[in-house]
Coordinates of C-alpha atoms in Angstrom, one line a residue:
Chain A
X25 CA 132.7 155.2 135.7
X26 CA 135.7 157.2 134.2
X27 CA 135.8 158.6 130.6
X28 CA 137.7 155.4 129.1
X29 CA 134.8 153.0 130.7
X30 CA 132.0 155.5 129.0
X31 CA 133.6 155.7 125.7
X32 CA 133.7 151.9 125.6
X33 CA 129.6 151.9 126.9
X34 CA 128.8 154.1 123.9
X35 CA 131.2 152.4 121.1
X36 CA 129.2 149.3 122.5
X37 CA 126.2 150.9 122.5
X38 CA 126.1 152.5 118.8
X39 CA 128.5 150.0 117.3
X40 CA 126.5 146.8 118.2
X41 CA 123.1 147.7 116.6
X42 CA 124.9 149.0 114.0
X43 CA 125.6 145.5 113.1
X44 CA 122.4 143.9 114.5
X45 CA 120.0 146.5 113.5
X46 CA 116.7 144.8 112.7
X47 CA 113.1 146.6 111.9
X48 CA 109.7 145.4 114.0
X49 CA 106.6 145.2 112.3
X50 CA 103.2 145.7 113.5
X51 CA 101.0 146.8 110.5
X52 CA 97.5 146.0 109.3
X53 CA 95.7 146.2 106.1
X54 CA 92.1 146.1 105.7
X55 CA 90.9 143.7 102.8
X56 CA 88.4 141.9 101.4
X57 CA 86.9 138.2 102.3
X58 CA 88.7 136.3 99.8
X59 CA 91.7 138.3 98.5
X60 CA 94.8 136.8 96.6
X61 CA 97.5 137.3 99.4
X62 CA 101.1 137.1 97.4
X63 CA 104.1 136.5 99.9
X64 CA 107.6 136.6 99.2
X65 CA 110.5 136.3 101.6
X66 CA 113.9 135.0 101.2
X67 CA 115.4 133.6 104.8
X68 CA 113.9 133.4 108.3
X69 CA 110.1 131.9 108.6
X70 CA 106.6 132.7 107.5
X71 CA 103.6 131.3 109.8
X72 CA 100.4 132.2 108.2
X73 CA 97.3 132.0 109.8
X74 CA 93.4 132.1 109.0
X75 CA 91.3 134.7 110.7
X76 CA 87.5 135.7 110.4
X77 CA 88.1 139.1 110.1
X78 CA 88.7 141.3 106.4
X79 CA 92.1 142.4 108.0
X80 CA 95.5 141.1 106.8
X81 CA 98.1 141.9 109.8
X82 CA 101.7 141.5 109.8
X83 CA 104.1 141.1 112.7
X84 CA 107.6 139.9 113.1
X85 CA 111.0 141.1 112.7
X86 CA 113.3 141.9 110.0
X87 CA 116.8 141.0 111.0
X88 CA 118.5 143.6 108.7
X89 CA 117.2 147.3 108.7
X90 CA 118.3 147.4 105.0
X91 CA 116.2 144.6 103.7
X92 CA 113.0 146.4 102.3
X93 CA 109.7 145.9 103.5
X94 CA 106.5 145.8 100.7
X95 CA 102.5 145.5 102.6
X96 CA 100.0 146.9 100.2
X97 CA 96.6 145.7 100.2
X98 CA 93.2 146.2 98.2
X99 CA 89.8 144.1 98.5
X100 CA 90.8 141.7 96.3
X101 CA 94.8 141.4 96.5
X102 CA 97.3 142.0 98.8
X103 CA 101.5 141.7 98.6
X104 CA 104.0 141.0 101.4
X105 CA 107.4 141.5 100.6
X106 CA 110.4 141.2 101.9
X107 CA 113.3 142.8 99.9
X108 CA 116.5 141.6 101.0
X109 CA 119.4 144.3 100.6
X110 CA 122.3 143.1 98.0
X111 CA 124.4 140.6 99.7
X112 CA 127.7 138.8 98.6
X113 CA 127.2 134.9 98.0
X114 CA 128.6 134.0 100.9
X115 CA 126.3 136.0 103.3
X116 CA 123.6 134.8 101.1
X117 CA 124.5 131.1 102.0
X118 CA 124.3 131.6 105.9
X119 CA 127.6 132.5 106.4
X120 CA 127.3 135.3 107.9
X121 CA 125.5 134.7 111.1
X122 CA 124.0 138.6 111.7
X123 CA 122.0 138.1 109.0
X124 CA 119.1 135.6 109.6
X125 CA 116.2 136.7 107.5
X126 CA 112.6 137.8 108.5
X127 CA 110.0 135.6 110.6
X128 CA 107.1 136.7 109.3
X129 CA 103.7 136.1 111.5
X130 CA 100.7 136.9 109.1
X131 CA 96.8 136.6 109.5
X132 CA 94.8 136.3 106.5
X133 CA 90.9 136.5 105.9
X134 CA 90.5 132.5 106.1
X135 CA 89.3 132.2 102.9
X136 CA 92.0 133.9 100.9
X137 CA 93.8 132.1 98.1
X138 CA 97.9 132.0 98.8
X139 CA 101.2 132.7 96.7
X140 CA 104.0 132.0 98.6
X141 CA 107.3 132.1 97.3
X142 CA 110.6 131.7 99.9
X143 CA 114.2 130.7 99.3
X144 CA 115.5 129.5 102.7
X145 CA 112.8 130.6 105.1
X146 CA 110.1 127.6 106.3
X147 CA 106.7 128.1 105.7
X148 CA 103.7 127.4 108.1
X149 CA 100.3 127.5 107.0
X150 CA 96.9 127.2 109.4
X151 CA 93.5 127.3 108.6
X152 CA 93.5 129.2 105.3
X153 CA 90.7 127.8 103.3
X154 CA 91.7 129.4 99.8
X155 CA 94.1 128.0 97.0
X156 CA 97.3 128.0 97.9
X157 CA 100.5 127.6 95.9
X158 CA 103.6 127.2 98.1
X159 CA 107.1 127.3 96.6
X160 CA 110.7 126.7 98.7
X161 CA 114.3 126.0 97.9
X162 CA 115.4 124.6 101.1
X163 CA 112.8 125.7 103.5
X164 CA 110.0 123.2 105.0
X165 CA 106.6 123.9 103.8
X166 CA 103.7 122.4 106.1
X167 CA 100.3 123.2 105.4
X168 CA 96.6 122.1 105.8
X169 CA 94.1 121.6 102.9
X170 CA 89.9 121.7 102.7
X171 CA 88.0 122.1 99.7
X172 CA 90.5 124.3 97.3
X173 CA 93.7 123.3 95.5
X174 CA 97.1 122.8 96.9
X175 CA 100.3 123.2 95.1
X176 CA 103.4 122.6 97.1
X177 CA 106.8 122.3 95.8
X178 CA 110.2 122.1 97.5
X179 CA 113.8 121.4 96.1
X180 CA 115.1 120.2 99.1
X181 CA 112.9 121.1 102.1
X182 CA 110.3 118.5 103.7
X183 CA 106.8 118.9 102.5
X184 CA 104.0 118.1 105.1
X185 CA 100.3 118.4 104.4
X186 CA 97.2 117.4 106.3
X187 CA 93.6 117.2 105.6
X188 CA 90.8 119.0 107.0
X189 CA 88.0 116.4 106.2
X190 CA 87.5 118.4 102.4
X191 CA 88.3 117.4 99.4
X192 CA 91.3 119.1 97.8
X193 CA 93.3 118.4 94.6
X194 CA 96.7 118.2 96.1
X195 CA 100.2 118.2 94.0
X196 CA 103.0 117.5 96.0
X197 CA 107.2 118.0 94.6
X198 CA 109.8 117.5 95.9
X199 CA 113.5 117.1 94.6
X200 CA 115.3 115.6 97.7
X201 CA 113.1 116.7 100.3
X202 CA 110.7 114.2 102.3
X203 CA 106.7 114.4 101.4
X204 CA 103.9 113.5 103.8
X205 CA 100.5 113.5 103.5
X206 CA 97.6 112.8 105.7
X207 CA 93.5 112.5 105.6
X208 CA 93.5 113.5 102.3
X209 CA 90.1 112.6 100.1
X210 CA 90.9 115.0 96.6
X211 CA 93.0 113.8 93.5
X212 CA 96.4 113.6 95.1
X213 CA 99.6 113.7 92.8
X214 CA 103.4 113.3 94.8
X215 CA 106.4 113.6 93.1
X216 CA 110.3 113.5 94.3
X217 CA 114.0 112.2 92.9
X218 CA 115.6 111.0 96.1
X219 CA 113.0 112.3 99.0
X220 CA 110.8 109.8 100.6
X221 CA 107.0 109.9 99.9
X222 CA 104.8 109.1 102.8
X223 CA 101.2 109.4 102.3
X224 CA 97.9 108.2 104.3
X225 CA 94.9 109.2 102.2
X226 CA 91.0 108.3 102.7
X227 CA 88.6 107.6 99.6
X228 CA 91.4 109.6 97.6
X229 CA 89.4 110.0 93.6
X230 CA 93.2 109.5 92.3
X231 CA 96.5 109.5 93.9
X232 CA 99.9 109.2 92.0
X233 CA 103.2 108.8 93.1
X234 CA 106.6 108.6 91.4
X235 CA 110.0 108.7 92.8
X236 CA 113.2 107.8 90.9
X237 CA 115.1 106.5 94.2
X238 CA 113.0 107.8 97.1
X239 CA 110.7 105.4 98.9
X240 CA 107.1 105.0 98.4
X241 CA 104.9 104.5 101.5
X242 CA 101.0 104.9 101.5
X243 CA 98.2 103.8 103.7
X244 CA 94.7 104.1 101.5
X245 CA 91.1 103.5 101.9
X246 CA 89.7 103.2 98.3
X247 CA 86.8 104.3 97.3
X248 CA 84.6 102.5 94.5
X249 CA 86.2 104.4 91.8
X250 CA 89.4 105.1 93.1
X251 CA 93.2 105.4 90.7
X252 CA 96.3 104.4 92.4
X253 CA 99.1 104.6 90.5
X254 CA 102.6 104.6 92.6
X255 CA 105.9 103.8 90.5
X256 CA 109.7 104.2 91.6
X257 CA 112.8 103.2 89.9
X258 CA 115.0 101.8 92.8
X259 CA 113.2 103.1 95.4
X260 CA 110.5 100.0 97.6
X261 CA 107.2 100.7 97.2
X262 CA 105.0 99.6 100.1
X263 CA 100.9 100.4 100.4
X264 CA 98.4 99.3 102.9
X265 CA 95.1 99.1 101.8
X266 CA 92.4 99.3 104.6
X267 CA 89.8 97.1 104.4
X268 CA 87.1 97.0 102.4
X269 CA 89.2 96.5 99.6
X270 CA 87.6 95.9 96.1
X271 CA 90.0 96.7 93.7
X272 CA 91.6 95.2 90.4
X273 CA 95.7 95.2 91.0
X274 CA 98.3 95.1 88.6
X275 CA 102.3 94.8 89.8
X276 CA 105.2 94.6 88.0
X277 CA 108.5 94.6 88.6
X278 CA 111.8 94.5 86.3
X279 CA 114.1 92.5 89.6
X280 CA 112.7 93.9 92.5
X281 CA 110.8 91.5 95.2
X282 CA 107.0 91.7 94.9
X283 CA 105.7 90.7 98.4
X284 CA 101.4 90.5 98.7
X285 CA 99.8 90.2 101.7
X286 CA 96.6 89.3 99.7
X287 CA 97.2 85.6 98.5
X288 CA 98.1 85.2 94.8
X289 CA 102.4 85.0 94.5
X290 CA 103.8 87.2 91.3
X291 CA 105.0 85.4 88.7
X292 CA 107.7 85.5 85.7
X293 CA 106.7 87.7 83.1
X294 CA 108.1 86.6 80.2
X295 CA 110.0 83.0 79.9
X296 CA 112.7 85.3 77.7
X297 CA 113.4 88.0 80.0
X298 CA 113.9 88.7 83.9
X299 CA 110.8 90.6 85.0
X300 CA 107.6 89.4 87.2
X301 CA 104.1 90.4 87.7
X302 CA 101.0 90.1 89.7
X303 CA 97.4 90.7 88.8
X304 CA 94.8 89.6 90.6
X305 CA 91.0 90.8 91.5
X306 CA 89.8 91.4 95.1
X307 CA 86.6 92.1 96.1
X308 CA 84.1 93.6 93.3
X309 CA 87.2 94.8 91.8
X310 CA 86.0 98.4 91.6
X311 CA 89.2 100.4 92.4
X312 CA 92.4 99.9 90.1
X313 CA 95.7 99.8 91.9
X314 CA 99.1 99.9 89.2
X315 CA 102.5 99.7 90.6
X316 CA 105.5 99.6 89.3
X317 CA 108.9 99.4 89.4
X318 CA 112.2 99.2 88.1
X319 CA 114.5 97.4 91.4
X320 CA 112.5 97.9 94.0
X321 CA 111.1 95.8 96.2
X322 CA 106.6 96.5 96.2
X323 CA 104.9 95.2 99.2
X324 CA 101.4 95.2 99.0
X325 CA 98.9 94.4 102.2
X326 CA 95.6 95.0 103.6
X327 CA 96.8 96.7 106.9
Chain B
X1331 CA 65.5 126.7 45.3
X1332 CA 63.6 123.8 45.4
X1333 CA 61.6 123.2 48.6
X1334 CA 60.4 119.2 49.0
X1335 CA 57.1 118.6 50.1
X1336 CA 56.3 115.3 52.2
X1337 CA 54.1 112.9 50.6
X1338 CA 53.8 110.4 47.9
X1339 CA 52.4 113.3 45.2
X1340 CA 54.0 116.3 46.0
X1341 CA 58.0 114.2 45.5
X1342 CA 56.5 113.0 42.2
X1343 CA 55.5 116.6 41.3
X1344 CA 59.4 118.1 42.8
X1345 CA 61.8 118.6 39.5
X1346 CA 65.2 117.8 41.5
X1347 CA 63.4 114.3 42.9
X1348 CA 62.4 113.7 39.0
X1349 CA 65.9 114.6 38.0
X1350 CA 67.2 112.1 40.7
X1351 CA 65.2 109.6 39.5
X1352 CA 66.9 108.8 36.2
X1353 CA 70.5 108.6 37.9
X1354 CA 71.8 105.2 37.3
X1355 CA 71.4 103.0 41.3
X1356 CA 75.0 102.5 41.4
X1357 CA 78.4 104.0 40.2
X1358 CA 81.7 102.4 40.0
X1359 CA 84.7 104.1 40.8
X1360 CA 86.8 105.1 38.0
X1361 CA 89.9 103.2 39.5
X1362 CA 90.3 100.5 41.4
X1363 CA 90.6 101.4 45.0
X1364 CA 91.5 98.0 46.3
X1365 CA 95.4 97.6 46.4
X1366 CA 95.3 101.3 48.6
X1367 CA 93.0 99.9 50.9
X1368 CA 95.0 96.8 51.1
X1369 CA 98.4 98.6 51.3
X1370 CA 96.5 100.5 54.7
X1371 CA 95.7 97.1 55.8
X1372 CA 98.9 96.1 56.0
X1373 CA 100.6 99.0 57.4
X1374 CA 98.3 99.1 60.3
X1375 CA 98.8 94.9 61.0
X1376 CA 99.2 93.9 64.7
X1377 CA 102.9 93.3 64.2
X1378 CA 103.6 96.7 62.8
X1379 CA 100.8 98.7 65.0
X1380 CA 102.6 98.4 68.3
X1381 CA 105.7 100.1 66.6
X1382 CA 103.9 102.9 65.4
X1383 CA 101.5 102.9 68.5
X1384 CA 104.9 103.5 70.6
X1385 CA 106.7 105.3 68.5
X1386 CA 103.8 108.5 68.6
X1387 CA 103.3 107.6 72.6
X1388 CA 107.3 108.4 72.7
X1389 CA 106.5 111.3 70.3
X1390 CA 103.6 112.8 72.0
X1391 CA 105.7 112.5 75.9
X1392 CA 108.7 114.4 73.7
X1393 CA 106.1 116.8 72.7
X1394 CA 104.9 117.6 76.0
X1395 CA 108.9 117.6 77.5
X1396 CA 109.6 120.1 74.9
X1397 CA 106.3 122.0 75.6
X1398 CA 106.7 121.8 79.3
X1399 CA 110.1 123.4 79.3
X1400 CA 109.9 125.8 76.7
X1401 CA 106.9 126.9 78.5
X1402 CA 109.5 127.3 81.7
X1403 CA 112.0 128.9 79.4
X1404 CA 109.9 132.0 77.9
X1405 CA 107.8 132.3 81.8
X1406 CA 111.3 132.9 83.6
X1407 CA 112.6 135.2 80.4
X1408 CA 109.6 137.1 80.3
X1409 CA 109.4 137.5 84.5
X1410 CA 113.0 138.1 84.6
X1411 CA 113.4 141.5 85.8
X1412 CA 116.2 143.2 83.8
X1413 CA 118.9 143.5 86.6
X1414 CA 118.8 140.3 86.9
X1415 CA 119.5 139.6 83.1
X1416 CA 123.0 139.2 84.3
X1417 CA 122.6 135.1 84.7
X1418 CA 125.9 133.4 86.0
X1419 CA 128.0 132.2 82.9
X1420 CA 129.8 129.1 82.8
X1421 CA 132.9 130.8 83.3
X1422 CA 132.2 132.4 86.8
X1423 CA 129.5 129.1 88.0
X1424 CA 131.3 127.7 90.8
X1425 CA 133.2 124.6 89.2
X1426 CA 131.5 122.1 90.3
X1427 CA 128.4 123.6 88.5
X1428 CA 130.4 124.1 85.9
X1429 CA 131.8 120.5 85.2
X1430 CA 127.9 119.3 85.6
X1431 CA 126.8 117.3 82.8
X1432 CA 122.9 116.4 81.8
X1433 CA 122.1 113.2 82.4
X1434 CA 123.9 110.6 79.7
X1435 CA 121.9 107.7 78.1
X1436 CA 123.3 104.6 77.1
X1437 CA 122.7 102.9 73.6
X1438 CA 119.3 101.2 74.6
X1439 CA 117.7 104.2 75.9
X1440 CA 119.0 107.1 73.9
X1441 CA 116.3 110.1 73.7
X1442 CA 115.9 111.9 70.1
X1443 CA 117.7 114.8 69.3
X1444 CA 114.7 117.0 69.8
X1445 CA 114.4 116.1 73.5
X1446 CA 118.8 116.5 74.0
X1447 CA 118.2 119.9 71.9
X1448 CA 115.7 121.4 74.4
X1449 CA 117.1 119.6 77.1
X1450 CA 120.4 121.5 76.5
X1451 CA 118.7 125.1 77.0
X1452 CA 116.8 124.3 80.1
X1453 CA 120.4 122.7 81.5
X1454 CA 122.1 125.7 80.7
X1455 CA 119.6 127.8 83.2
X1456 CA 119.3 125.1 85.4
X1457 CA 123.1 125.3 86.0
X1458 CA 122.8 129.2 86.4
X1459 CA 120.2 129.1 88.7
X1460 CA 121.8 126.3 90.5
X1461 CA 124.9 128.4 91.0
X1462 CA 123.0 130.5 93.0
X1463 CA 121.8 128.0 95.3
X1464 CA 123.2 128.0 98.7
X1465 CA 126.4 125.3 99.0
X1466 CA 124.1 122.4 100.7
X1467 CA 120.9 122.8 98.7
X1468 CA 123.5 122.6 96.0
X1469 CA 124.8 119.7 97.1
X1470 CA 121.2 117.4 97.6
X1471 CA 120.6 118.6 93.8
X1472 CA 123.8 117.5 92.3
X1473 CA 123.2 114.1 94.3
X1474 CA 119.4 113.9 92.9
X1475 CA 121.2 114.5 89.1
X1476 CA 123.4 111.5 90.0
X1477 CA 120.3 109.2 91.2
X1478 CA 118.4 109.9 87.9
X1479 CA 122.0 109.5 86.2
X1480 CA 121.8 105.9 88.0
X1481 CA 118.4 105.1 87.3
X1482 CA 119.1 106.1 83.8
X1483 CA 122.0 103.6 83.7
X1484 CA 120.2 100.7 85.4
X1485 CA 116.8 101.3 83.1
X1486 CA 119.8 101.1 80.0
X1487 CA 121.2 98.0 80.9
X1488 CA 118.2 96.4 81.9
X1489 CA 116.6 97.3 78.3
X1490 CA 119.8 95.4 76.8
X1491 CA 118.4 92.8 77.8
X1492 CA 113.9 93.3 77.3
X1493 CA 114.3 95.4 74.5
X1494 CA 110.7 95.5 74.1
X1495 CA 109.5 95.8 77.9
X1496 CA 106.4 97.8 78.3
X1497 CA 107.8 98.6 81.8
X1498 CA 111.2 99.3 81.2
X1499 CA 110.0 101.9 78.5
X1500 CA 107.5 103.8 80.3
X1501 CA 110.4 103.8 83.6
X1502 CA 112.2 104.9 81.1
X1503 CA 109.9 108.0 80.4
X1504 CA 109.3 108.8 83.9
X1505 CA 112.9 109.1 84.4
X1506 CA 113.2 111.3 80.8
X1507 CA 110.0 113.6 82.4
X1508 CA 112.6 114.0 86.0
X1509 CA 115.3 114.9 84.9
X1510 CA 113.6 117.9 82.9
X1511 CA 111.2 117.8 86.2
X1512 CA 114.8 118.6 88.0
X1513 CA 115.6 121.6 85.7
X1514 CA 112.6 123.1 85.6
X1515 CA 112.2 122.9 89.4
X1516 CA 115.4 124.5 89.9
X1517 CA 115.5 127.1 87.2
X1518 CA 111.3 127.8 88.3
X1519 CA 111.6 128.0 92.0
X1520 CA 114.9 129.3 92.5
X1521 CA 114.7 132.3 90.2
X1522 CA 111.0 132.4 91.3
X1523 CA 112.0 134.0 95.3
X1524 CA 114.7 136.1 93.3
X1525 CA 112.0 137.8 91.1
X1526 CA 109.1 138.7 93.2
X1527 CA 111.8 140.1 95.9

């Protein structure tokens, strides 16, 4: 190798990490059984995962050695940060490739509550038994949920939940972004603009669901006392009920197509005005189902 | 004090039960309460009751908008870090943020100007926050504006004709609660990453 071939090695060498640098992390904390674990990151991923032990641990990389890295941890609360270094917009939004965030793979005592707050980055969640509050921009959030409350909310990225056989109050947002739910038996409350909502819930105490164009799509078991309420301005509505089903159900639509799968037809509402209903009792009636909507088409059936 | 005993002889012996005694066994008003009591009864007739029944149900969801957002309003002023004080105005938003415009009502389903009042300061940090936003999450919000702008439109012309629809009043509402939903999304989880980072 002559001296022009070993200059160009070493400008290769030095100049490319230069660019590239990124910092490793391999840290733990020791902490409590069921601290509050506060999360912020801005691009990249976060998977977060419950462990039986009173450790939090952190690995992963940082894709920019200038972005800042916070881990401090006590008993009861511990903080995960990830400091991006000032950017101009335009790196911000992705354009410039070198820069794609921190993936984040965290393990958290399983019964510790969560705050996690990301811009871009998706966020995974596994068997973490605590509270959790999950907030995105445009990243997907998918998560699992027991006995304590969820609170997910998206602009734009997907939200994805499932149940663990408990019996969480779940609230569900989205702006754009598409909801689904499964096997879930708590209060559930899903809300969007233009994202679709697609839930499957079992004996559910309550579940609402509004969208002003999304669709509306649920599969429920009711339980005796069970609340559905499910409205949507343009969007269709459509919910299965599994059988038994004992509920009292009221529909009404302004000129969208009610279709029942039950027996009674909708009728007119008013001779005056456009507009037409359906009410009708099956079973003991126990449950109360309510939809509404302003042009969309409801289609209700047992299966 | 007078303490009364139970029992036939000890109330006969009690000088505030003696003193009660003599009072007269009824007393008549010194006016006639009547044409009040009427004037109530008539304000609060089926016909009128549903007006006023609505009108508070529209009050009380303007409450709660205006409670709901101001409650967004001082949480991100009071979180905001100082640096960050420096929110994009108008003037530097990217112009499409800039030529946004809340969500217009038509004649049938105009809001009160309490609700366009607080509506106009959480739009104002809704567009700065919004300008932040990368290009395509930009983009899916601006489009989600425009559906509530066309469900607003379609609930407006719809109430031209069922003025009084229970329905069309409480879709109307829902779509009053997203579009200040909308804002406070944006301006809450947007600024929220922002903050804590």
């Amino acid at each position: 190798m002559n001296a022009k071939h070993l200059t160009l090695v070493l400008i290769a060498a030095f100049a490319v990490p230069a660019a590239n640098a990124a910092q490793t992390i391999d840290r733990t904390l020791k902490t409590g059984a069921n601290p509050a674990v506060e999360i912020s990151n801005v691009a990249g991923a976060v998977t977060i995962t419950g462990w039986d032990r009173q450790e939090v641990k952190v690995t992963g990389v940082i894709d920019n050695d200038k972005d800042e890295f916070e881990f401090s941890a006590d008993d009861k609360r511990v903080v995960i940060k990830v400091r991006p270094e000032r950017r101009t917009r335009h790196e911000h939004d992705g354009g410039d490739s070198r820069h794609n965030g921190a993936r984040l793979d965290i393990k958290v005592p399983s019964a510790a509550s969560l705050d996690v707050e990301v811009v871009s980055a998706d966020t995974k969640v596994d068997g973490v038994r605590g509270s959790q509050r999950l907030e995105s921009v445009s990243g997907d959030i998918g998560t699992a949920a027991f006995d304590e409350e969820l609170e997910l909310t998206s602009i734009s990225g997907d939200v994805d939940v499932r149940g663990q056989n408990g019996r969480a109050d779940v609230r569900l947002a989205s702006v754009s972004g598409a909801v689904t739910a499964r096997g879930l038996k708590g209060e559930v409350e899903a809300k969007s603009v233009s994202g679709d909502l697609n839930l499957d819930v079992d004996g559910a105490a309550r579940l609402r669901l509004s969208a002003v164009s999304g669709d509306i799509t649920a599969a429920a078991r009711l339980a005796d006392a069970t609340r559905v309420e499910m409205e949507s301005v343009s969007g269709s509505v459509k919910l299965g009920l599994k059988q038994p089903v004992n509920a009292e159900i009221e529909i009404e639509s302004f000129s969208g197509n009610i279709d029942n799968c039950f027996g009674p037809k909708s009728e007119r509402a008013s001779k005056y005005a456009p507009g037409r209903e359906l009410r009708f009792t099956q079973g003991s009636g126990s449950a109360r189902v309510n939809i509404s909507t302003l042009s969309g088409t409801i289609s209700l059936c047992d299966r | 004090m007078s303490t009364i005993r139970f029992g036939r002889t000890e109330r006969e012996r009690d000088p505030v039960l003696a003193r009660v005694a003599v009072l007269p066994g009824d007393v008549m008003p010194g006016r006639d309460l009547w044409p009040q009591i009427r004037d109530r009864i008539v304000r609060e007739a089926p016909g009128t009751q549903s007006v006023s029944r609505s009108l508070s149900w529209h009050w009380a969801a303007a409450a709660g908008i205006a409670v709901a957002s101001v409650s967004v309003l001082f949480t991100w002023m009071a979180l905001r870090p100082a640096e960050q004080g420096t929110v994009q105005l108008a003037g530097t938003q990217p112009a499409a943020v800039a030529a946004l415009q809340p969500v217009s009502y038509g004649d049938n389903s105009r809001p009160g100007p309490e609700y366009v009042a607080t509506r106009g300061e959480m739009f104002e940090l809704f567009k700065a926050r919004l300008a932040e936003l990368p290009d395509d999450t930009r983009a899916r919000v601006e489009q989600d504006l425009g559906a509530i702008q066309r469900a607003a439109d379609d609930i407006d012309a719809a109430l031209a004709d069922d003025p009084a629809s229970r329905l069309l009043n409480q879709l109307l509402l829902s779509t009053y609660h997203e579009e200040i939903n909308l804002y406070s999304r944006v301006a809450a989880t947007a600024g929220a990453a922002g903050r804590r980072t």
